[in-house]
C-alpha cells in the first residue's frame, strides 16, 4: 500500500465546527528515514452539525451523519496494534463504530455503549476471515462533547489526553501499561511510576480496545475492558480515572495523541517543550503545525519509528470556570 502524505493540521478539520472550541487534527506515518509501512492510527471528528472525518487506508474520509443531535460533538484518536496483526483494520472498525454510536450525555451511558461496541468487535474479529493469530487491538482515547455539558473522557490503552497551558503540559489520562498494573498492586511507587511511564519509552500495553485486558488477571488476557478508577488506582493516580467528566480551563489546550508523538529517548523532556512551542499562537491549527514541525525536525536517532496522530482542542479565554484538579505532573 502506498504511504499517504501527511495530513495538514489546517485541512483535516477544515469546515468542521465545534462551538466555542477551536479544533485541529493531524495524522502521519511518522518522521525520519525509518517509516512504518502504513498508518495504522485513526481518528474521529464529529462536529456539532454531524459532519464527520475519519481515516480509511490512512486517507481522510468525510461523512454526514443523519439524525445527529445538533450541538453535540465527539473527537477520538486510535492507535492500531500492528504487532498483533490487523492493527489498521481494528482501528478502522472502532472508528466506524464511533460514527454509528448515538450521542451520549453521561459517562455511564458512554461507557455502556462503548463496552458493547468492544464486545461486538471481539466477536467480529474472532471470525475465520481474520485468521487464528493474536486478537487485534487498538487504543481509544476520546472526548464526548455534549451541548452545554461537561466533556466526557473515555480511555483505553496508552494513547493520552494532555492539558497544555503556558506553564505546563500535564497528562489527564493513565497509560494502561505493566507499570500501572504494578502500581495498582502496590509494587511500584509514585516516583518510579512517573519515571517508567513518562520518562522512558516502553511500547507495551496491558489493555486495548478489542484486545481485552491483563489487569483483572495478569496471567491471561481477559475479554472485558477493565476500568481504572479511584476504586483501584493508587491515590496519586486516582484523579486520572479512565471514564469521567472534565472541566476545561479557559485558554488552555487539550491534546489527544497516540504514543508515536513521544516515542523518543527523552519523552518527559520533549513533552516539557510543548508549552513553549504552542505559546503565543492563537489558532489550534497553527499550534499543532508548530508541534509537528518540531517533531519532524528532531534528529532521526531521537524518535523511534511509529505512526502519530493528534487532535488539539483550544478553549476560549475567559469561558467557564477553572475547576480541573491536576496531580503533580512531575
PDB file of C-alpha atoms in Angstrom:
ATOM      1  CA  UNK A   1       0.000   0.000   0.000  1.00  0.00           C
ATOM      2  CA  UNK A   2       1.474   3.423  -0.900  1.00  0.00           C
ATOM      3  CA  UNK A   3       2.276   5.637   2.084  1.00  0.00           C
ATOM      4  CA  UNK A   4      -0.167   8.555   2.107  1.00  0.00           C
ATOM      5  CA  UNK A   5       1.220  12.063   2.566  1.00  0.00           C
ATOM      6  CA  UNK A   6       0.984  13.763   5.979  1.00  0.00           C
ATOM      7  CA  UNK A   7      -2.366  15.381   6.662  1.00  0.00           C
ATOM      8  CA  UNK A   8      -2.203  19.124   7.257  1.00  0.00           C
ATOM      9  CA  UNK A   9      -3.434  20.378  10.648  1.00  0.00           C
ATOM     10  CA  UNK A  10      -5.182  23.198   8.799  1.00  0.00           C
ATOM     11  CA  UNK A  11      -7.052  20.982   6.329  1.00  0.00           C
ATOM     12  CA  UNK A  12      -8.102  17.819   8.162  1.00  0.00           C
ATOM     13  CA  UNK A  13     -10.635  19.570  10.387  1.00  0.00           C
ATOM     14  CA  UNK A  14     -11.394  22.325   7.879  1.00  0.00           C
ATOM     15  CA  UNK A  15     -15.064  23.360   7.720  1.00  0.00           C
ATOM     16  CA  UNK A  16     -15.882  21.431  10.902  1.00  0.00           C
ATOM     17  CA  UNK A  17     -17.486  23.417  13.719  1.00  0.00           C
ATOM     18  CA  UNK A  18     -17.144  22.693  17.433  1.00  0.00           C
ATOM     19  CA  UNK A  19     -18.920  25.627  19.010  1.00  0.00           C
ATOM     20  CA  UNK A  20     -16.578  27.670  21.197  1.00  0.00           C
ATOM     21  CA  UNK A  21     -13.756  25.131  20.789  1.00  0.00           C
ATOM     22  CA  UNK A  22     -11.084  25.643  18.128  1.00  0.00           C
ATOM     23  CA  UNK A  23     -10.096  22.180  16.832  1.00  0.00           C
ATOM     24  CA  UNK A  24      -7.275  20.926  14.597  1.00  0.00           C
ATOM     25  CA  UNK A  25      -6.080  17.405  13.776  1.00  0.00           C
ATOM     26  CA  UNK A  26      -3.100  15.680  12.203  1.00  0.00           C
ATOM     27  CA  UNK A  27      -2.032  12.142  11.272  1.00  0.00           C
ATOM     28  CA  UNK A  28       1.028  10.726   9.529  1.00  0.00           C
ATOM     29  CA  UNK A  29       3.056   7.549   9.108  1.00  0.00           C
ATOM     30  CA  UNK A  30       5.896   9.075  11.136  1.00  0.00           C
ATOM     31  CA  UNK A  31       9.072  11.095  10.757  1.00  0.00           C
ATOM     32  CA  UNK A  32      12.680  10.454   9.830  1.00  0.00           C
ATOM     33  CA  UNK A  33      14.265   7.969   7.408  1.00  0.00           C
ATOM     34  CA  UNK A  34      12.676   4.895   9.017  1.00  0.00           C
ATOM     35  CA  UNK A  35       8.935   4.791   8.482  1.00  0.00           C
ATOM     36  CA  UNK A  36       6.222   2.241   9.105  1.00  0.00           C
ATOM     37  CA  UNK A  37       4.753   0.583   6.030  1.00  0.00           C
ATOM     38  CA  UNK A  38       1.314   2.046   6.688  1.00  0.00           C
ATOM     39  CA  UNK A  39      -0.520   4.369   9.034  1.00  0.00           C
ATOM     40  CA  UNK A  40      -2.385   2.118  11.477  1.00  0.00           C
ATOM     41  CA  UNK A  41      -3.613   5.077  13.535  1.00  0.00           C
ATOM     42  CA  UNK A  42      -7.034   6.577  13.074  1.00  0.00           C
ATOM     43  CA  UNK A  43      -9.104   9.467  14.332  1.00  0.00           C
ATOM     44  CA  UNK A  44     -12.717  10.516  14.527  1.00  0.00           C
ATOM     45  CA  UNK A  45     -14.008  14.070  14.393  1.00  0.00           C
ATOM     46  CA  UNK A  46     -17.770  14.650  14.588  1.00  0.00           C
ATOM     47  CA  UNK A  47     -18.763  18.292  14.721  1.00  0.00           C
ATOM     48  CA  UNK A  48     -21.859  19.941  16.150  1.00  0.00           C
ATOM     49  CA  UNK A  49     -23.746  19.585  12.857  1.00  0.00           C
ATOM     50  CA  UNK A  50     -22.957  15.867  12.398  1.00  0.00           C
ATOM     51  CA  UNK A  51     -20.184  16.337   9.840  1.00  0.00           C
ATOM     52  CA  UNK A  52     -17.598  13.595  10.430  1.00  0.00           C
ATOM     53  CA  UNK A  53     -13.973  12.995   9.433  1.00  0.00           C
ATOM     54  CA  UNK A  54     -12.138   9.686   9.849  1.00  0.00           C
ATOM     55  CA  UNK A  55      -9.404   7.711   8.074  1.00  0.00           C
ATOM     56  CA  UNK A  56      -9.583   4.741   5.737  1.00  0.00           C
ATOM     57  CA  UNK A  57      -6.313   3.277   4.471  1.00  0.00           C
ATOM     58  CA  UNK A  58      -4.629   6.290   6.037  1.00  0.00           C
ATOM     59  CA  UNK A  59      -6.630   8.770   3.932  1.00  0.00           C
ATOM     60  CA  UNK A  60      -9.277  11.200   5.220  1.00  0.00           C
ATOM     61  CA  UNK A  61     -12.931  10.473   4.589  1.00  0.00           C
ATOM     62  CA  UNK A  62     -15.896  12.762   5.209  1.00  0.00           C
ATOM     63  CA  UNK A  63     -19.445  11.746   6.003  1.00  0.00           C
ATOM     64  CA  UNK A  64     -22.630  13.459   7.122  1.00  0.00           C
ATOM     65  CA  UNK A  65     -24.289  11.581   9.988  1.00  0.00           C
ATOM     66  CA  UNK A  66     -28.077  11.685   9.514  1.00  0.00           C
ATOM     67  CA  UNK A  67     -30.043  12.424  12.652  1.00  0.00           C
ATOM     68  CA  UNK A  68     -27.029  13.616  14.654  1.00  0.00           C
ATOM     69  CA  UNK A  69     -28.106  15.791  17.580  1.00  0.00           C
ATOM     70  CA  UNK A  70     -27.311  19.444  16.886  1.00  0.00           C
ATOM     71  CA  UNK A  71     -24.722  20.946  19.203  1.00  0.00           C
ATOM     72  CA  UNK A  72     -23.201  17.602  20.245  1.00  0.00           C
ATOM     73  CA  UNK A  73     -19.647  16.682  19.175  1.00  0.00           C
ATOM     74  CA  UNK A  74     -17.107  13.848  19.521  1.00  0.00           C
ATOM     75  CA  UNK A  75     -13.350  13.519  18.985  1.00  0.00           C
ATOM     76  CA  UNK A  76     -11.109  10.459  19.332  1.00  0.00           C
ATOM     77  CA  UNK A  77      -7.669   9.108  18.471  1.00  0.00           C
ATOM     78  CA  UNK A  78      -6.898   5.422  17.916  1.00  0.00           C
ATOM     79  CA  UNK A  79      -3.611   3.527  17.602  1.00  0.00           C
ATOM     80  CA  UNK A  80      -3.986   0.140  15.926  1.00  0.00           C
ATOM     81  CA  UNK A  81      -1.674  -2.508  17.373  1.00  0.00           C
ATOM     82  CA  UNK A  82       0.382  -3.641  14.417  1.00  0.00           C
ATOM     83  CA  UNK A  83       2.290  -6.190  16.463  1.00  0.00           C
ATOM     84  CA  UNK A  84      -0.895  -8.194  16.914  1.00  0.00           C
ATOM     85  CA  UNK A  85      -1.847  -8.074  13.236  1.00  0.00           C
ATOM     86  CA  UNK A  86      -4.744  -6.224  11.607  1.00  0.00           C
ATOM     87  CA  UNK A  87      -3.966  -3.088  13.623  1.00  0.00           C
ATOM     88  CA  UNK A  88      -5.230  -0.751  10.933  1.00  0.00           C
ATOM     89  CA  UNK A  89      -8.386  -2.806  10.472  1.00  0.00           C
ATOM     90  CA  UNK A  90      -9.027  -2.796  14.229  1.00  0.00           C
ATOM     91  CA  UNK A  91      -8.684   0.988  14.438  1.00  0.00           C
ATOM     92  CA  UNK A  92     -10.884   1.451  11.372  1.00  0.00           C
ATOM     93  CA  UNK A  93     -13.543  -0.845  12.848  1.00  0.00           C
ATOM     94  CA  UNK A  94     -13.666   1.112  16.102  1.00  0.00           C
ATOM     95  CA  UNK A  95     -13.749   4.401  14.183  1.00  0.00           C
ATOM     96  CA  UNK A  96     -16.741   3.089  12.216  1.00  0.00           C
ATOM     97  CA  UNK A  97     -18.377   2.092  15.492  1.00  0.00           C
ATOM     98  CA  UNK A  98     -17.905   5.597  16.875  1.00  0.00           C
ATOM     99  CA  UNK A  99     -19.632   7.038  13.807  1.00  0.00           C
ATOM    100  CA  UNK A 100     -22.628   4.787  14.495  1.00  0.00           C
ATOM    101  CA  UNK A 101     -22.703   5.460  18.251  1.00  0.00           C
ATOM    102  CA  UNK A 102     -25.502   7.869  19.219  1.00  0.00           C
ATOM    103  CA  UNK A 103     -24.667  10.978  21.235  1.00  0.00           C
ATOM    104  CA  UNK A 104     -24.206  10.244  24.945  1.00  0.00           C
ATOM    105  CA  UNK A 105     -24.914  12.684  27.777  1.00  0.00           C
ATOM    106  CA  UNK A 106     -23.310  10.890  30.731  1.00  0.00           C
ATOM    107  CA  UNK A 107     -20.161   8.913  31.480  1.00  0.00           C
ATOM    108  CA  UNK A 108     -22.123   5.799  32.441  1.00  0.00           C
ATOM    109  CA  UNK A 109     -24.120   5.784  29.194  1.00  0.00           C
ATOM    110  CA  UNK A 110     -20.974   6.355  27.139  1.00  0.00           C
ATOM    111  CA  UNK A 111     -19.130   3.536  28.913  1.00  0.00           C
ATOM    112  CA  UNK A 112     -22.038   1.126  28.478  1.00  0.00           C
ATOM    113  CA  UNK A 113     -22.265   1.757  24.740  1.00  0.00           C
ATOM    114  CA  UNK A 114     -18.508   1.549  24.201  1.00  0.00           C
ATOM    115  CA  UNK A 115     -18.224  -1.636  26.229  1.00  0.00           C
ATOM    116  CA  UNK A 116     -20.925  -3.064  23.983  1.00  0.00           C
ATOM    117  CA  UNK A 117     -19.000  -1.989  20.885  1.00  0.00           C
ATOM    118  CA  UNK A 118     -15.856  -3.610  22.309  1.00  0.00           C
ATOM    119  CA  UNK A 119     -17.647  -6.938  22.873  1.00  0.00           C
ATOM    120  CA  UNK A 120     -19.258  -6.869  19.434  1.00  0.00           C
ATOM    121  CA  UNK A 121     -15.947  -6.231  17.688  1.00  0.00           C
ATOM    122  CA  UNK A 122     -14.299  -9.037  19.635  1.00  0.00           C
ATOM    123  CA  UNK A 123     -16.873 -11.396  18.133  1.00  0.00           C
ATOM    124  CA  UNK A 124     -16.351  -9.871  14.688  1.00  0.00           C
ATOM    125  CA  UNK A 125     -12.582 -10.293  14.741  1.00  0.00           C
ATOM    126  CA  UNK A 126     -12.872 -13.843  16.064  1.00  0.00           C
ATOM    127  CA  UNK A 127     -14.173 -14.860  12.633  1.00  0.00           C
ATOM    128  CA  UNK A 128     -12.137 -17.073  10.333  1.00  0.00           C
ATOM    129  CA  UNK A 129     -11.590 -14.214   7.896  1.00  0.00           C
ATOM    130  CA  UNK A 130      -9.005 -12.744  10.269  1.00  0.00           C
ATOM    131  CA  UNK A 131      -7.018 -15.913  10.868  1.00  0.00           C
ATOM    132  CA  UNK A 132      -6.070 -17.539  14.133  1.00  0.00           C
ATOM    133  CA  UNK A 133      -3.288 -15.241  15.345  1.00  0.00           C
ATOM    134  CA  UNK A 134      -3.374 -12.952  18.353  1.00  0.00           C
ATOM    135  CA  UNK A 135      -6.559 -10.908  18.728  1.00  0.00           C
ATOM    136  CA  UNK A 136      -6.139  -7.422  17.209  1.00  0.00           C
ATOM    137  CA  UNK A 137      -6.427  -4.307  19.285  1.00  0.00           C
ATOM    138  CA  UNK A 138      -6.387  -0.542  19.241  1.00  0.00           C
ATOM    139  CA  UNK A 139      -6.109   2.200  21.785  1.00  0.00           C
ATOM    140  CA  UNK A 140      -9.033   4.581  22.161  1.00  0.00           C
ATOM    141  CA  UNK A 141      -8.837   7.979  23.815  1.00  0.00           C
ATOM    142  CA  UNK A 142     -11.907  10.085  23.177  1.00  0.00           C
ATOM    143  CA  UNK A 143     -13.867  13.078  24.364  1.00  0.00           C
ATOM    144  CA  UNK A 144     -17.644  13.201  24.143  1.00  0.00           C
ATOM    145  CA  UNK A 145     -18.750  16.838  23.961  1.00  0.00           C
ATOM    146  CA  UNK A 146     -22.426  17.269  24.925  1.00  0.00           C
ATOM    147  CA  UNK A 147     -24.017  20.609  24.152  1.00  0.00           C
ATOM    148  CA  UNK A 148     -23.927  22.677  27.316  1.00  0.00           C
ATOM    149  CA  UNK A 149     -22.462  19.815  29.369  1.00  0.00           C
ATOM    150  CA  UNK A 150     -19.059  18.803  30.657  1.00  0.00           C
ATOM    151  CA  UNK A 151     -16.791  16.875  28.261  1.00  0.00           C
ATOM    152  CA  UNK A 152     -16.670  13.138  28.957  1.00  0.00           C
ATOM    153  CA  UNK A 153     -13.420  11.179  28.766  1.00  0.00           C
ATOM    154  CA  UNK A 154     -13.261   7.505  27.777  1.00  0.00           C
ATOM    155  CA  UNK A 155      -9.810   5.929  27.664  1.00  0.00           C
ATOM    156  CA  UNK A 156      -8.309   2.505  26.891  1.00  0.00           C
ATOM    157  CA  UNK A 157      -4.653   1.850  26.050  1.00  0.00           C
ATOM    158  CA  UNK A 158      -1.579   4.084  26.050  1.00  0.00           C
ATOM    159  CA  UNK A 159      -2.640   6.992  23.885  1.00  0.00           C
ATOM    160  CA  UNK A 160      -3.084  10.077  26.054  1.00  0.00           C
ATOM    161  CA  UNK A 161      -5.020  13.220  26.806  1.00  0.00           C
ATOM    162  CA  UNK A 162      -2.879  16.217  27.827  1.00  0.00           C
ATOM    163  CA  UNK A 163      -3.771  19.627  29.167  1.00  0.00           C
ATOM    164  CA  UNK A 164      -1.354  22.301  27.910  1.00  0.00           C
ATOM    165  CA  UNK A 165      -1.152  25.816  29.312  1.00  0.00           C
ATOM    166  CA  UNK A 166       1.540  28.486  29.132  1.00  0.00           C
ATOM    167  CA  UNK A 167       3.373  26.832  32.027  1.00  0.00           C
ATOM    168  CA  UNK A 168       2.747  23.090  31.894  1.00  0.00           C
ATOM    169  CA  UNK A 169       1.787  20.046  29.844  1.00  0.00           C
ATOM    170  CA  UNK A 170       0.050  17.626  32.206  1.00  0.00           C
ATOM    171  CA  UNK A 171      -1.421  14.197  31.375  1.00  0.00           C
ATOM    172  CA  UNK A 172      -5.117  13.769  32.143  1.00  0.00           C
ATOM    173  CA  UNK A 173      -5.141  10.006  31.475  1.00  0.00           C
ATOM    174  CA  UNK A 174      -3.306   6.955  32.834  1.00  0.00           C
ATOM    175  CA  UNK A 175      -1.365   4.685  30.466  1.00  0.00           C
ATOM    176  CA  UNK A 176      -2.648   1.111  30.511  1.00  0.00           C
ATOM    177  CA  UNK A 177       0.790  -0.471  30.774  1.00  0.00           C
ATOM    178  CA  UNK A 178       2.533  -3.013  33.047  1.00  0.00           C
ATOM    179  CA  UNK A 179       3.935  -0.253  35.277  1.00  0.00           C
ATOM    180  CA  UNK A 180       0.370   0.852  36.069  1.00  0.00           C
ATOM    181  CA  UNK A 181      -0.597  -2.721  36.960  1.00  0.00           C
ATOM    182  CA  UNK A 182       2.404  -2.882  39.315  1.00  0.00           C
ATOM    183  CA  UNK A 183       1.396   0.439  40.888  1.00  0.00           C
ATOM    184  CA  UNK A 184      -2.160  -0.806  41.399  1.00  0.00           C
ATOM    185  CA  UNK A 185      -0.762  -3.882  43.158  1.00  0.00           C
ATOM    186  CA  UNK A 186       1.387  -1.736  45.433  1.00  0.00           C
ATOM    187  CA  UNK A 187       4.615  -2.949  43.807  1.00  0.00           C
ATOM    188  CA  UNK A 188       5.642   0.368  42.253  1.00  0.00           C
ATOM    189  CA  UNK A 189       5.753   3.761  43.925  1.00  0.00           C
ATOM    190  CA  UNK A 190       4.791   7.145  42.567  1.00  0.00           C
ATOM    191  CA  UNK A 191       8.270   8.339  41.589  1.00  0.00           C
ATOM    192  CA  UNK A 192       9.178   5.095  39.832  1.00  0.00           C
ATOM    193  CA  UNK A 193       5.838   5.026  38.008  1.00  0.00           C
ATOM    194  CA  UNK A 194       6.301   8.545  36.624  1.00  0.00           C
ATOM    195  CA  UNK A 195       9.865   7.734  35.595  1.00  0.00           C
ATOM    196  CA  UNK A 196       8.941   4.498  33.808  1.00  0.00           C
ATOM    197  CA  UNK A 197       5.748   5.743  32.125  1.00  0.00           C
ATOM    198  CA  UNK A 198       6.605   9.352  31.294  1.00  0.00           C
ATOM    199  CA  UNK A 199      10.400   9.352  31.435  1.00  0.00           C
ATOM    200  CA  UNK A 200      11.014   6.298  29.249  1.00  0.00           C
ATOM    201  CA  UNK A 201       9.535   4.781  26.100  1.00  0.00           C
ATOM    202  CA  UNK A 202       8.139   1.279  26.648  1.00  0.00           C
ATOM    203  CA  UNK A 203       5.672   0.315  23.892  1.00  0.00           C
ATOM    204  CA  UNK A 204       3.837  -2.437  25.765  1.00  0.00           C
ATOM    205  CA  UNK A 205       0.190  -2.251  26.821  1.00  0.00           C
ATOM    206  CA  UNK A 206      -1.879  -4.100  29.413  1.00  0.00           C
ATOM    207  CA  UNK A 207      -5.230  -3.215  27.843  1.00  0.00           C
ATOM    208  CA  UNK A 208      -6.628  -2.172  24.478  1.00  0.00           C
ATOM    209  CA  UNK A 209      -9.980  -1.913  22.768  1.00  0.00           C
ATOM    210  CA  UNK A 210     -10.978  -5.258  21.149  1.00  0.00           C
ATOM    211  CA  UNK A 211      -7.847  -6.920  22.604  1.00  0.00           C
ATOM    212  CA  UNK A 212      -9.057  -7.074  26.215  1.00  0.00           C
ATOM    213  CA  UNK A 213      -7.153  -6.600  29.457  1.00  0.00           C
ATOM    214  CA  UNK A 214      -4.398  -8.092  31.608  1.00  0.00           C
ATOM    215  CA  UNK A 215      -5.359  -6.084  34.699  1.00  0.00           C
ATOM    216  CA  UNK A 216      -8.012  -8.465  36.044  1.00  0.00           C
ATOM    217  CA  UNK A 217      -5.651 -11.453  35.804  1.00  0.00           C
ATOM    218  CA  UNK A 218      -2.006 -10.809  34.819  1.00  0.00           C
ATOM    219  CA  UNK A 219      -1.616 -14.480  33.861  1.00  0.00           C
ATOM    220  CA  UNK A 220      -4.102 -14.311  30.989  1.00  0.00           C
ATOM    221  CA  UNK A 221      -5.918 -11.934  28.679  1.00  0.00           C
ATOM    222  CA  UNK A 222      -9.486 -11.293  29.831  1.00  0.00           C
ATOM    223  CA  UNK A 223     -12.183 -10.286  27.357  1.00  0.00           C
ATOM    224  CA  UNK A 224     -13.821  -7.235  29.004  1.00  0.00           C
ATOM    225  CA  UNK A 225     -12.252  -3.826  29.348  1.00  0.00           C
ATOM    226  CA  UNK A 226     -11.071  -3.061  32.886  1.00  0.00           C
ATOM    227  CA  UNK A 227     -11.947   0.419  34.102  1.00  0.00           C
ATOM    228  CA  UNK A 228      -9.197   2.160  36.054  1.00  0.00           C
ATOM    229  CA  UNK A 229     -10.896   4.324  38.673  1.00  0.00           C
ATOM    230  CA  UNK A 230     -10.441   5.784  42.125  1.00  0.00           C
ATOM    231  CA  UNK A 231     -11.525   2.397  43.494  1.00  0.00           C
ATOM    232  CA  UNK A 232      -8.468   0.546  42.144  1.00  0.00           C
ATOM    233  CA  UNK A 233      -5.844   3.182  41.336  1.00  0.00           C
ATOM    234  CA  UNK A 234      -3.348   4.420  43.936  1.00  0.00           C
ATOM    235  CA  UNK A 235      -4.352   7.756  45.451  1.00  0.00           C
ATOM    236  CA  UNK A 236      -1.783   9.679  43.410  1.00  0.00           C
ATOM    237  CA  UNK A 237      -3.363   8.439  40.141  1.00  0.00           C
ATOM    238  CA  UNK A 238      -6.997   8.432  41.252  1.00  0.00           C
ATOM    239  CA  UNK A 239      -7.772  11.883  39.723  1.00  0.00           C
ATOM    240  CA  UNK A 240      -6.919  10.427  36.288  1.00  0.00           C
ATOM    241  CA  UNK A 241      -9.680   7.807  36.135  1.00  0.00           C
ATOM    242  CA  UNK A 242     -10.478   6.388  32.682  1.00  0.00           C
ATOM    243  CA  UNK A 243     -14.133   7.395  32.480  1.00  0.00           C
ATOM    244  CA  UNK A 244     -15.046  10.769  33.914  1.00  0.00           C
ATOM    245  CA  UNK A 245     -16.339  14.255  33.251  1.00  0.00           C
ATOM    246  CA  UNK A 246     -13.793  17.033  32.754  1.00  0.00           C
ATOM    247  CA  UNK A 247     -13.816  20.748  33.471  1.00  0.00           C
ATOM    248  CA  UNK A 248     -11.793  22.621  30.861  1.00  0.00           C
ATOM    249  CA  UNK A 249      -9.606  25.588  31.817  1.00  0.00           C
ATOM    250  CA  UNK A 250     -10.256  28.825  29.906  1.00  0.00           C
ATOM    251  CA  UNK A 251      -7.447  29.490  27.432  1.00  0.00           C
ATOM    252  CA  UNK A 252      -5.945  26.010  27.779  1.00  0.00           C
ATOM    253  CA  UNK A 253      -5.341  23.453  25.029  1.00  0.00           C
ATOM    254  CA  UNK A 254      -6.243  19.771  25.161  1.00  0.00           C
ATOM    255  CA  UNK A 255      -4.243  17.302  23.101  1.00  0.00           C
ATOM    256  CA  UNK A 256      -5.397  13.765  22.339  1.00  0.00           C
ATOM    257  CA  UNK A 257      -2.500  11.863  20.793  1.00  0.00           C
ATOM    258  CA  UNK A 258      -1.153   8.407  20.026  1.00  0.00           C
ATOM    259  CA  UNK A 259       2.156   7.365  21.564  1.00  0.00           C
ATOM    260  CA  UNK A 260       4.151   7.974  18.382  1.00  0.00           C
ATOM    261  CA  UNK A 261       4.260  11.615  19.434  1.00  0.00           C
ATOM    262  CA  UNK A 262       6.507  10.823  22.426  1.00  0.00           C
ATOM    263  CA  UNK A 263       8.223   7.601  21.256  1.00  0.00           C
ATOM    264  CA  UNK A 264      11.665   9.044  21.821  1.00  0.00           C
ATOM    265  CA  UNK A 265      14.704   8.762  24.060  1.00  0.00           C
ATOM    266  CA  UNK A 266      13.573  11.578  26.393  1.00  0.00           C
ATOM    267  CA  UNK A 267       9.763  11.763  26.314  1.00  0.00           C
ATOM    268  CA  UNK A 268       9.455  13.816  29.500  1.00  0.00           C
ATOM    269  CA  UNK A 269      11.913  16.416  28.201  1.00  0.00           C
ATOM    270  CA  UNK A 270      10.165  16.564  24.825  1.00  0.00           C
ATOM    271  CA  UNK A 271       6.708  16.998  26.383  1.00  0.00           C
ATOM    272  CA  UNK A 272       8.177  19.689  28.627  1.00  0.00           C
ATOM    273  CA  UNK A 273       8.855  21.764  25.497  1.00  0.00           C
ATOM    274  CA  UNK A 274       5.224  21.833  24.413  1.00  0.00           C
ATOM    275  CA  UNK A 275       4.062  24.903  26.385  1.00  0.00           C
ATOM    276  CA  UNK A 276       6.807  26.989  24.793  1.00  0.00           C
ATOM    277  CA  UNK A 277       6.209  25.540  21.312  1.00  0.00           C
ATOM    278  CA  UNK A 278       2.486  26.245  21.475  1.00  0.00           C
ATOM    279  CA  UNK A 279       2.648  29.503  23.418  1.00  0.00           C
ATOM    280  CA  UNK A 280       1.791  32.761  21.688  1.00  0.00           C
ATOM    281  CA  UNK A 281      -0.171  31.078  18.896  1.00  0.00           C
ATOM    282  CA  UNK A 282      -3.847  31.921  18.703  1.00  0.00           C
ATOM    283  CA  UNK A 283      -5.187  29.153  16.445  1.00  0.00           C
ATOM    284  CA  UNK A 284      -5.324  25.416  17.108  1.00  0.00           C
ATOM    285  CA  UNK A 285      -4.109  24.623  13.581  1.00  0.00           C
ATOM    286  CA  UNK A 286      -1.090  26.915  13.989  1.00  0.00           C
ATOM    287  CA  UNK A 287      -0.264  25.373  17.351  1.00  0.00           C
ATOM    288  CA  UNK A 288      -0.496  21.829  16.049  1.00  0.00           C
ATOM    289  CA  UNK A 289       1.571  22.688  12.981  1.00  0.00           C
ATOM    290  CA  UNK A 290       4.302  24.098  15.259  1.00  0.00           C
ATOM    291  CA  UNK A 291       4.248  20.942  17.385  1.00  0.00           C
ATOM    292  CA  UNK A 292       4.591  18.628  14.410  1.00  0.00           C
ATOM    293  CA  UNK A 293       7.192  20.854  12.808  1.00  0.00           C
ATOM    294  CA  UNK A 294       9.356  20.423  15.906  1.00  0.00           C
ATOM    295  CA  UNK A 295       8.596  16.681  15.974  1.00  0.00           C
ATOM    296  CA  UNK A 296       9.680  16.303  12.352  1.00  0.00           C
ATOM    297  CA  UNK A 297      12.821  18.425  12.837  1.00  0.00           C
ATOM    298  CA  UNK A 298      14.362  16.228  15.559  1.00  0.00           C
ATOM    299  CA  UNK A 299      17.373  14.096  14.582  1.00  0.00           C
ATOM    300  CA  UNK A 300      16.419  10.663  13.289  1.00  0.00           C
ATOM    301  CA  UNK A 301      18.024   8.987  16.314  1.00  0.00           C
ATOM    302  CA  UNK A 302      15.684  10.812  18.693  1.00  0.00           C
ATOM    303  CA  UNK A 303      12.329   9.420  17.576  1.00  0.00           C
ATOM    304  CA  UNK A 304      11.571   5.731  17.173  1.00  0.00           C
ATOM    305  CA  UNK A 305       9.542   4.902  14.048  1.00  0.00           C
ATOM    306  CA  UNK A 306       5.837   4.950  14.766  1.00  0.00           C
ATOM    307  CA  UNK A 307       2.635   6.422  13.406  1.00  0.00           C
ATOM    308  CA  UNK A 308       1.457   9.591  15.068  1.00  0.00           C
ATOM    309  CA  UNK A 309      -1.999  11.138  15.273  1.00  0.00           C
ATOM    310  CA  UNK A 310      -3.234  14.071  17.324  1.00  0.00           C
ATOM    311  CA  UNK A 311      -6.273  16.260  17.860  1.00  0.00           C
ATOM    312  CA  UNK A 312      -5.861  19.651  19.543  1.00  0.00           C
ATOM    313  CA  UNK A 313      -8.769  21.486  21.153  1.00  0.00           C
ATOM    314  CA  UNK A 314      -8.283  25.071  22.321  1.00  0.00           C
ATOM    315  CA  UNK A 315     -10.731  26.672  24.735  1.00  0.00           C
ATOM    316  CA  UNK A 316     -11.525  30.376  24.531  1.00  0.00           C
ATOM    317  CA  UNK A 317     -10.019  32.707  27.130  1.00  0.00           C
ATOM    318  CA  UNK A 318     -12.354  33.592  29.959  1.00  0.00           C
ATOM    319  CA  UNK A 319     -15.026  30.969  29.123  1.00  0.00           C
ATOM    320  CA  UNK A 320     -16.240  28.919  32.044  1.00  0.00           C
ATOM    321  CA  UNK A 321     -14.517  28.414  35.398  1.00  0.00           C
ATOM    322  CA  UNK A 322     -11.140  26.882  36.192  1.00  0.00           C
ATOM    323  CA  UNK A 323     -12.083  23.713  38.067  1.00  0.00           C
ATOM    324  CA  UNK A 324      -9.925  20.819  36.903  1.00  0.00           C
ATOM    325  CA  UNK A 325      -7.752  19.489  39.748  1.00  0.00           C
ATOM    326  CA  UNK A 326      -4.461  18.150  38.472  1.00  0.00           C
ATOM    327  CA  UNK A 327      -1.977  15.868  40.186  1.00  0.00           C
ATOM    328  CA  UNK A 328       1.703  16.719  40.242  1.00  0.00           C
ATOM    329  CA  UNK A 329       2.824  16.022  36.652  1.00  0.00           C
ATOM    330  CA  UNK A 330       6.461  15.549  37.696  1.00  0.00           C
TER     331      UNK A 330
END
